[in-house]
mmCIF file of C-alpha atoms and ligand atoms in Angstrom:
data_model
loop_
_atom_site.group_PDB
_atom_site.id
_atom_site.type_symbol
_atom_site.label_atom_id
_atom_site.label_comp_id
_atom_site.label_asym_id
_atom_site.label_seq_id
_atom_site.Cartn_x
_atom_site.Cartn_y
_atom_site.Cartn_z
ATOM 1 C CA UNK A 1 0.000 0.000 0.000
ATOM 2 C CA UNK A 2 1.512 3.325 -0.974
ATOM 3 C CA UNK A 3 0.606 6.022 1.458
ATOM 4 C CA UNK A 4 0.189 9.555 0.196
ATOM 5 C CA UNK A 5 1.331 12.200 2.627
ATOM 6 C CA UNK A 6 0.333 15.803 2.119
ATOM 7 C CA UNK A 7 3.480 17.982 2.026
ATOM 8 C CA UNK A 8 1.395 20.884 3.250
ATOM 9 C CA UNK A 9 -2.208 21.491 4.154
ATOM 10 C CA UNK A 10 -3.166 23.141 0.881
ATOM 11 C CA UNK A 11 -1.966 20.423 -1.483
ATOM 12 C CA UNK A 12 -4.781 18.454 -3.043
ATOM 13 C CA UNK A 13 -4.100 14.751 -2.565
ATOM 14 C CA UNK A 14 -6.532 12.038 -3.511
ATOM 15 C CA UNK A 15 -7.828 10.360 -0.370
ATOM 16 C CA UNK A 16 -7.437 6.597 -0.092
ATOM 17 C CA UNK A 17 -9.750 4.120 1.618
ATOM 18 C CA UNK A 18 -6.815 3.076 3.794
ATOM 19 C CA UNK A 19 -6.169 6.659 4.898
ATOM 20 C CA UNK A 20 -9.765 7.726 5.628
ATOM 21 C CA UNK A 21 -10.576 4.326 7.176
ATOM 22 C CA UNK A 22 -7.655 4.418 9.558
ATOM 23 C CA UNK A 23 -8.428 7.998 10.566
ATOM 24 C CA UNK A 24 -12.008 6.996 11.407
ATOM 25 C CA UNK A 25 -10.748 3.991 13.379
ATOM 26 C CA UNK A 26 -8.193 6.085 15.303
ATOM 27 C CA UNK A 27 -10.867 8.632 16.180
ATOM 28 C CA UNK A 28 -13.260 5.948 17.383
ATOM 29 C CA UNK A 29 -10.576 4.194 19.436
ATOM 30 C CA UNK A 30 -9.562 7.415 21.172
ATOM 31 C CA UNK A 31 -12.761 7.195 23.219
ATOM 32 C CA UNK A 32 -12.866 3.718 24.793
ATOM 33 C CA UNK A 33 -16.524 2.685 24.925
ATOM 34 C CA UNK A 34 -18.419 0.538 27.421
ATOM 35 C CA UNK A 35 -22.012 -0.665 27.852
ATOM 36 C CA UNK A 36 -23.709 -1.807 31.060
ATOM 37 C CA UNK A 37 -24.976 -5.023 29.471
ATOM 38 C CA UNK A 38 -25.696 -7.823 31.941
ATOM 39 C CA UNK A 39 -24.082 -11.266 31.506
ATOM 40 C CA UNK A 40 -27.546 -12.731 30.831
ATOM 41 C CA UNK A 41 -28.329 -10.225 28.101
ATOM 42 C CA UNK A 42 -24.854 -10.618 26.568
ATOM 43 C CA UNK A 43 -25.334 -14.399 26.509
ATOM 44 C CA UNK A 44 -28.726 -14.081 24.811
ATOM 45 C CA UNK A 45 -27.400 -11.708 22.122
ATOM 46 C CA UNK A 46 -24.320 -13.858 21.526
ATOM 47 C CA UNK A 47 -26.398 -17.030 21.189
ATOM 48 C CA UNK A 48 -28.801 -15.472 18.668
ATOM 49 C CA UNK A 49 -25.965 -13.876 16.705
ATOM 50 C CA UNK A 50 -24.170 -17.198 16.276
ATOM 51 C CA UNK A 51 -27.467 -18.899 15.418
ATOM 52 C CA UNK A 52 -28.115 -16.282 12.720
ATOM 53 C CA UNK A 53 -24.666 -16.859 11.235
ATOM 54 C CA UNK A 54 -25.138 -20.632 11.368
ATOM 55 C CA UNK A 55 -28.519 -20.311 9.655
ATOM 56 C CA UNK A 56 -27.111 -18.244 6.775
ATOM 57 C CA UNK A 57 -24.202 -20.680 6.336
ATOM 58 C CA UNK A 58 -26.598 -23.613 6.354
ATOM 59 C CA UNK A 59 -29.299 -22.081 4.130
ATOM 60 C CA UNK A 60 -26.725 -21.137 1.491
ATOM 61 C CA UNK A 61 -24.512 -24.195 1.983
ATOM 62 C CA UNK A 62 -21.503 -21.881 2.277
ATOM 63 C CA UNK A 63 -18.303 -23.522 0.974
ATOM 64 C CA UNK A 64 -14.848 -23.584 2.548
ATOM 65 C CA UNK A 65 -13.582 -21.207 -0.167
ATOM 66 C CA UNK A 66 -16.378 -18.764 0.669
ATOM 67 C CA UNK A 67 -15.630 -19.060 4.384
ATOM 68 C CA UNK A 68 -11.937 -18.310 3.737
ATOM 69 C CA UNK A 69 -12.830 -15.308 1.556
ATOM 70 C CA UNK A 70 -14.974 -13.973 4.423
ATOM 71 C CA UNK A 71 -12.094 -14.467 6.858
ATOM 72 C CA UNK A 72 -9.637 -12.679 4.544
ATOM 73 C CA UNK A 73 -12.124 -9.859 3.962
ATOM 74 C CA UNK A 74 -12.691 -9.318 7.686
ATOM 75 C CA UNK A 75 -8.924 -9.129 8.195
ATOM 76 C CA UNK A 76 -8.751 -6.576 5.356
ATOM 77 C CA UNK A 77 -11.560 -4.438 6.830
ATOM 78 C CA UNK A 78 -9.567 -4.229 10.061
ATOM 79 C CA UNK A 79 -6.283 -3.443 8.332
ATOM 80 C CA UNK A 80 -7.884 -0.674 6.270
ATOM 81 C CA UNK A 81 -9.546 0.685 9.402
ATOM 82 C CA UNK A 82 -12.935 0.348 7.730
ATOM 83 C CA UNK A 83 -15.003 -1.189 10.535
ATOM 84 C CA UNK A 84 -16.459 2.241 11.468
ATOM 85 C CA UNK A 85 -17.367 2.804 7.816
ATOM 86 C CA UNK A 86 -18.807 -0.652 7.119
ATOM 87 C CA UNK A 87 -20.785 -0.798 10.373
ATOM 88 C CA UNK A 88 -22.181 2.730 10.087
ATOM 89 C CA UNK A 89 -23.210 2.171 6.466
ATOM 90 C CA UNK A 90 -24.826 -1.247 6.900
ATOM 91 C CA UNK A 91 -25.821 -1.621 10.560
ATOM 92 C CA UNK A 92 -26.188 1.754 12.292
ATOM 93 C CA UNK A 93 -29.588 2.598 10.748
ATOM 94 C CA UNK A 94 -31.184 -0.335 12.578
ATOM 95 C CA UNK A 95 -29.625 0.642 15.915
ATOM 96 C CA UNK A 96 -30.760 4.239 15.391
ATOM 97 C CA UNK A 97 -34.337 3.159 14.789
ATOM 98 C CA UNK A 98 -34.330 0.937 17.892
ATOM 99 C CA UNK A 99 -32.866 3.799 19.924
ATOM 100 C CA UNK A 100 -35.633 6.271 19.094
ATOM 101 C CA UNK A 101 -38.448 3.751 19.364
ATOM 102 C CA UNK A 102 -37.200 2.512 22.711
ATOM 103 C CA UNK A 103 -37.065 6.018 24.166
ATOM 104 C CA UNK A 104 -40.540 6.847 22.897
ATOM 105 C CA UNK A 105 -39.041 9.954 21.371
ATOM 106 C CA UNK A 106 -41.059 12.840 19.931
ATOM 107 C CA UNK A 107 -39.514 15.747 18.103
ATOM 108 C CA UNK A 108 -37.382 15.968 15.000
ATOM 109 C CA UNK A 109 -36.485 12.587 13.536
ATOM 110 C CA UNK A 110 -32.990 11.290 14.082
ATOM 111 C CA UNK A 111 -30.703 9.570 11.654
ATOM 112 C CA UNK A 112 -27.340 7.850 11.866
ATOM 113 C CA UNK A 113 -24.192 9.654 13.033
ATOM 114 C CA UNK A 114 -21.836 7.966 10.578
ATOM 115 C CA UNK A 115 -18.062 7.687 10.961
ATOM 116 C CA UNK A 116 -17.052 11.347 10.486
ATOM 117 C CA UNK A 117 -18.388 13.246 13.501
ATOM 118 C CA UNK A 118 -15.773 15.172 15.482
ATOM 119 C CA UNK A 119 -16.723 16.777 18.798
ATOM 120 C CA UNK A 120 -15.744 20.296 19.901
ATOM 121 C CA UNK A 121 -15.911 21.994 16.513
ATOM 122 C CA UNK A 122 -15.373 25.789 16.668
ATOM 123 C CA UNK A 123 -18.218 27.837 18.123
ATOM 124 C CA UNK A 124 -20.011 30.155 15.708
ATOM 125 C CA UNK A 125 -22.665 32.837 16.301
ATOM 126 C CA UNK A 126 -26.305 32.307 15.304
ATOM 127 C CA UNK A 127 -25.803 34.158 12.019
ATOM 128 C CA UNK A 128 -22.616 32.805 10.519
ATOM 129 C CA UNK A 129 -20.673 31.319 7.665
ATOM 130 C CA UNK A 130 -19.176 27.871 8.043
ATOM 131 C CA UNK A 131 -15.370 27.653 7.935
ATOM 132 C CA UNK A 132 -14.522 27.146 4.262
ATOM 133 C CA UNK A 133 -11.797 27.612 1.659
ATOM 134 C CA UNK A 134 -11.930 29.880 -1.362
ATOM 135 C CA UNK A 135 -12.512 26.832 -3.567
ATOM 136 C CA UNK A 136 -15.559 25.911 -1.448
ATOM 137 C CA UNK A 137 -17.012 29.363 -2.197
ATOM 138 C CA UNK A 138 -17.138 28.437 -5.894
ATOM 139 C CA UNK A 139 -19.864 25.904 -5.078
ATOM 140 C CA UNK A 140 -23.513 26.958 -4.813
ATOM 141 C CA UNK A 141 -24.105 28.582 -1.422
ATOM 142 C CA UNK A 142 -26.679 27.087 0.871
ATOM 143 C CA UNK A 143 -28.340 29.378 3.384
ATOM 144 C CA UNK A 144 -29.839 27.206 6.078
ATOM 145 C CA UNK A 145 -32.015 28.957 8.618
ATOM 146 C CA UNK A 146 -34.514 28.038 11.279
ATOM 147 C CA UNK A 147 -35.206 27.701 14.953
ATOM 148 C CA UNK A 148 -34.542 25.194 17.689
ATOM 149 C CA UNK A 149 -37.682 24.788 19.824
ATOM 150 C CA UNK A 150 -39.169 22.546 22.462
ATOM 151 C CA UNK A 151 -42.170 20.365 21.582
ATOM 152 C CA UNK A 152 -44.548 23.296 22.243
ATOM 153 C CA UNK A 153 -42.739 25.487 19.746
ATOM 154 C CA UNK A 154 -41.000 27.649 22.344
ATOM 155 C CA UNK A 155 -37.615 28.855 21.075
ATOM 156 C CA UNK A 156 -34.533 27.474 22.823
ATOM 157 C CA UNK A 157 -31.889 30.179 23.114
ATOM 158 C CA UNK A 158 -28.310 28.984 23.511
ATOM 159 C CA UNK A 159 -29.009 25.642 21.849
ATOM 160 C CA UNK A 160 -25.976 24.193 20.076
ATOM 161 C CA UNK A 161 -26.315 23.133 16.458
ATOM 162 C CA UNK A 162 -23.266 21.100 15.469
ATOM 163 C CA UNK A 163 -23.053 20.900 11.689
ATOM 164 C CA UNK A 164 -20.589 18.890 9.626
ATOM 165 C CA UNK A 165 -20.661 17.876 5.995
ATOM 166 C CA UNK A 166 -18.608 16.987 2.953
ATOM 167 C CA UNK A 167 -17.276 19.506 0.452
ATOM 168 C CA UNK A 168 -18.266 19.654 -3.191
ATOM 169 C CA UNK A 169 -15.985 16.729 -3.973
ATOM 170 C CA UNK A 170 -17.589 14.614 -1.254
ATOM 171 C CA UNK A 171 -14.655 14.830 1.188
ATOM 172 C CA UNK A 172 -14.763 15.430 4.957
ATOM 173 C CA UNK A 173 -12.134 17.493 6.765
ATOM 174 C CA UNK A 174 -9.966 15.425 9.166
ATOM 175 C CA UNK A 175 -10.699 12.262 7.124
ATOM 176 C CA UNK A 176 -9.305 13.251 3.718
ATOM 177 C CA UNK A 177 -5.843 14.770 3.338
ATOM 178 C CA UNK A 178 -5.119 18.394 2.456
ATOM 179 C CA UNK A 179 -8.237 19.986 3.979
ATOM 180 C CA UNK A 180 -8.028 22.521 6.859
ATOM 181 C CA UNK A 181 -8.876 20.854 10.180
ATOM 182 C CA UNK A 182 -12.305 22.400 10.804
ATOM 183 C CA UNK A 183 -13.396 22.960 7.211
ATOM 184 C CA UNK A 184 -17.201 22.717 6.996
ATOM 185 C CA UNK A 185 -17.470 21.883 10.694
ATOM 186 C CA UNK A 186 -18.933 24.208 13.301
ATOM 187 C CA UNK A 187 -21.022 24.520 16.470
ATOM 188 C CA UNK A 188 -23.620 27.234 15.928
ATOM 189 C CA UNK A 189 -25.096 28.736 19.109
ATOM 190 C CA UNK A 190 -28.707 29.872 18.634
ATOM 191 C CA UNK A 191 -29.860 33.411 19.562
ATOM 192 C CA UNK A 192 -32.297 34.136 22.440
ATOM 193 C CA UNK A 193 -35.205 32.902 20.339
ATOM 194 C CA UNK A 194 -33.425 29.736 19.284
ATOM 195 C CA UNK A 195 -32.826 30.982 15.757
ATOM 196 C CA UNK A 196 -29.879 30.485 13.431
ATOM 197 C CA UNK A 197 -28.937 31.392 9.871
ATOM 198 C CA UNK A 198 -25.970 29.476 8.529
ATOM 199 C CA UNK A 199 -24.266 30.063 5.210
ATOM 200 C CA UNK A 200 -22.516 26.997 3.884
ATOM 201 C CA UNK A 201 -22.149 25.262 0.548
ATOM 202 C CA UNK A 202 -24.409 22.807 -1.167
ATOM 203 C CA UNK A 203 -22.722 19.449 -0.410
ATOM 204 C CA UNK A 204 -22.232 16.716 -3.013
ATOM 205 C CA UNK A 205 -23.261 13.066 -2.870
ATOM 206 C CA UNK A 206 -20.766 10.895 -1.008
ATOM 207 C CA UNK A 207 -19.179 7.844 -2.597
ATOM 208 C CA UNK A 208 -17.936 5.059 -0.342
ATOM 209 C CA UNK A 209 -14.204 4.616 -1.140
ATOM 210 C CA UNK A 210 -13.977 2.052 -3.946
ATOM 211 C CA UNK A 211 -10.380 1.014 -3.245
ATOM 212 C CA UNK A 212 -10.950 -0.666 0.113
ATOM 213 C CA UNK A 213 -12.805 -3.684 1.521
ATOM 214 C CA UNK A 214 -16.124 -1.848 1.996
ATOM 215 C CA UNK A 215 -15.979 -0.885 -1.698
ATOM 216 C CA UNK A 216 -15.044 -4.456 -2.685
ATOM 217 C CA UNK A 217 -17.939 -5.768 -0.610
ATOM 218 C CA UNK A 218 -20.404 -3.500 -2.436
ATOM 219 C CA UNK A 219 -18.877 -4.361 -5.816
ATOM 220 C CA UNK A 220 -18.997 -8.108 -5.073
ATOM 221 C CA UNK A 221 -22.790 -8.208 -5.076
ATOM 222 C CA UNK A 222 -23.476 -5.474 -7.634
ATOM 223 C CA UNK A 223 -24.545 -2.762 -5.181
ATOM 224 C CA UNK A 224 -23.863 0.956 -5.643
ATOM 225 C CA UNK A 225 -21.543 2.878 -3.298
ATOM 226 C CA UNK A 226 -23.435 6.196 -3.001
ATOM 227 C CA UNK A 227 -25.025 8.222 -0.251
ATOM 228 C CA UNK A 228 -27.177 11.192 -1.297
ATOM 229 C CA UNK A 229 -25.829 14.680 -0.553
ATOM 230 C CA UNK A 230 -26.450 15.362 3.124
ATOM 231 C CA UNK A 231 -25.856 17.626 6.088
ATOM 232 C CA UNK A 232 -25.021 16.047 9.453
ATOM 233 C CA UNK A 233 -26.402 17.723 12.572
ATOM 234 C CA UNK A 234 -26.304 17.226 16.297
ATOM 235 C CA UNK A 235 -28.595 19.586 18.206
ATOM 236 C CA UNK A 236 -28.340 19.915 21.974
ATOM 237 C CA UNK A 237 -29.814 22.050 24.742
ATOM 238 C CA UNK A 238 -29.613 21.523 28.532
ATOM 239 C CA UNK A 239 -32.660 19.651 29.835
ATOM 240 C CA UNK A 240 -33.582 18.391 26.389
ATOM 241 C CA UNK A 241 -32.788 15.177 24.609
ATOM 242 C CA UNK A 242 -29.935 15.633 22.121
ATOM 243 C CA UNK A 243 -30.702 14.780 18.550
ATOM 244 C CA UNK A 244 -28.328 13.442 15.910
ATOM 245 C CA UNK A 245 -29.733 13.607 12.426
ATOM 246 C CA UNK A 246 -29.092 14.245 8.747
ATOM 247 C CA UNK A 247 -30.843 16.367 6.133
ATOM 248 C CA UNK A 248 -31.098 15.545 2.431
ATOM 249 C CA UNK A 249 -32.159 17.361 -0.740
ATOM 250 C CA UNK A 250 -35.380 16.835 -2.664
ATOM 251 C CA UNK A 251 -34.756 15.283 -6.072
ATOM 252 C CA UNK A 252 -31.052 14.709 -5.419
ATOM 253 C CA UNK A 253 -29.233 11.636 -6.715
ATOM 254 C CA UNK A 254 -29.445 8.549 -4.478
ATOM 255 C CA UNK A 255 -32.091 10.017 -2.131
ATOM 256 C CA UNK A 256 -34.276 6.970 -2.781
ATOM 257 C CA UNK A 257 -31.476 4.400 -2.720
ATOM 258 C CA UNK A 258 -29.042 5.539 0.001
ATOM 259 C CA UNK A 259 -26.453 2.787 0.509
ATOM 260 C CA UNK A 260 -26.660 3.538 4.263
ATOM 261 C CA UNK A 261 -30.502 3.337 4.415
ATOM 262 C CA UNK A 262 -30.575 6.545 6.450
ATOM 263 C CA UNK A 263 -33.038 8.782 4.542
ATOM 264 C CA UNK A 264 -36.425 9.538 6.117
ATOM 265 C CA UNK A 265 -39.144 11.538 4.352
ATOM 266 C CA UNK A 266 -39.229 14.109 7.220
ATOM 267 C CA UNK A 267 -35.557 14.887 6.648
ATOM 268 C CA UNK A 268 -35.665 16.038 3.022
ATOM 269 C CA UNK A 269 -35.063 19.739 2.309
ATOM 270 C CA UNK A 270 -36.308 21.579 -0.750
ATOM 271 C CA UNK A 271 -34.159 24.735 -1.041
ATOM 272 C CA UNK A 272 -35.138 27.514 -3.451
ATOM 273 C CA UNK A 273 -32.732 29.904 -5.187
ATOM 274 C CA UNK A 274 -32.763 33.549 -4.041
ATOM 275 C CA UNK A 275 -32.062 36.589 -6.275
ATOM 276 C CA UNK A 276 -28.289 36.033 -5.959
ATOM 277 C CA UNK A 277 -28.476 32.363 -6.893
ATOM 278 C CA UNK A 278 -27.936 31.036 -3.352
ATOM 279 C CA UNK A 279 -30.019 28.084 -2.275
ATOM 280 C CA UNK A 280 -32.150 29.048 0.702
ATOM 281 C CA UNK A 281 -34.040 26.720 3.002
ATOM 282 C CA UNK A 282 -35.733 26.855 6.377
ATOM 283 C CA UNK A 283 -35.777 23.875 8.698
ATOM 284 C CA UNK A 284 -36.334 23.768 12.432
ATOM 285 C CA UNK A 285 -35.539 21.280 15.166
ATOM 286 C CA UNK A 286 -37.970 20.339 17.935
ATOM 287 C CA UNK A 287 -36.324 18.785 20.972
ATOM 288 C CA UNK A 288 -38.088 16.451 23.386
ATOM 289 C CA UNK A 289 -37.463 16.841 27.092
ATOM 290 C CA UNK A 290 -34.844 14.712 28.769
ATOM 291 C CA UNK A 291 -36.167 11.404 30.099
ATOM 292 C CA UNK A 292 -34.418 8.588 31.845
ATOM 293 C CA UNK A 293 -33.135 5.975 29.370
HETATM 294 C C1 LIG B 301 -20.834 9.172 5.313
HETATM 295 O O1 LIG B 301 -20.653 10.455 4.960
HETATM 296 C C2 LIG B 301 -21.853 8.907 6.123
HETATM 297 O O2 LIG B 301 -22.614 9.920 6.517
HETATM 298 C C3 LIG B 301 -22.104 7.602 6.533
HETATM 299 C C4 LIG B 301 -23.261 7.299 7.395
HETATM 300 C C5 LIG B 301 -21.297 6.579 6.114
HETATM 301 C C6 LIG B 301 -20.263 6.862 5.296
HETATM 302 C C7 LIG B 301 -20.011 8.149 4.882
HETATM 303 FE FE1 LIG B 302 -21.825 11.770 5.882
#
């Protein structure tokens, strides 16, 4: 594997699956996770998981060659650091749905976090422009405005709207080389009425890296590697339940066939051009109150 290293932060270097995968894995590992699962529950999950695997192997009469290919592929996913990518694309949507149903959650719909969230992005005022490069300004601007409220529609001042998304080439800062650290990442703090007006760029669809094991997996069964263009958001306010979600664009490519199965009809924006040719859209977030899990 040849590793490209960016000589300086402004050089454009093509990202590799190996590079972005390992960055996502390093980020995930930096925060050692735990769950308070009982031994009984762990045993029940483990038993059903192995039974599901055994059933698939049996139903399809999986051969030794196929078993060895699976083993090699799982080793490759680890070596390319692509477990965060593969899991978030193919499994997280189910966990997300369980999460919201279990909590009996009202308010704006959630969606998956994906592998590219980074906490503590720079704070920005309620009316702001996202950190971006000159080349990002050549893309169509997106003016995204709205209000964070509680379930009764009361504005929540000081709410934090964390926004992160890919650039026009589909690349995320901190996971592709040659992009400034906080490009297209920010934490917008709402005004006293909970409002915000954010100028950013219209993101592009995202293609799963083709040159790594997640790409090979998709290719092996004739799937497509695309996610529709999307904005990632995490909206928080003290005393309210945080929400992690994504927003999509009406009529955009792959909206109906997201490889990550993370589109919901309530999360589709329909921006309209203003006199200057910027796309403008209003979308608000309603937060439920905090309940015990
Ligand atoms: C993404 O940008 C993303 O949002 C998800 C869920 C998976 C891979 C890339
Ligand atoms: Fe994404």
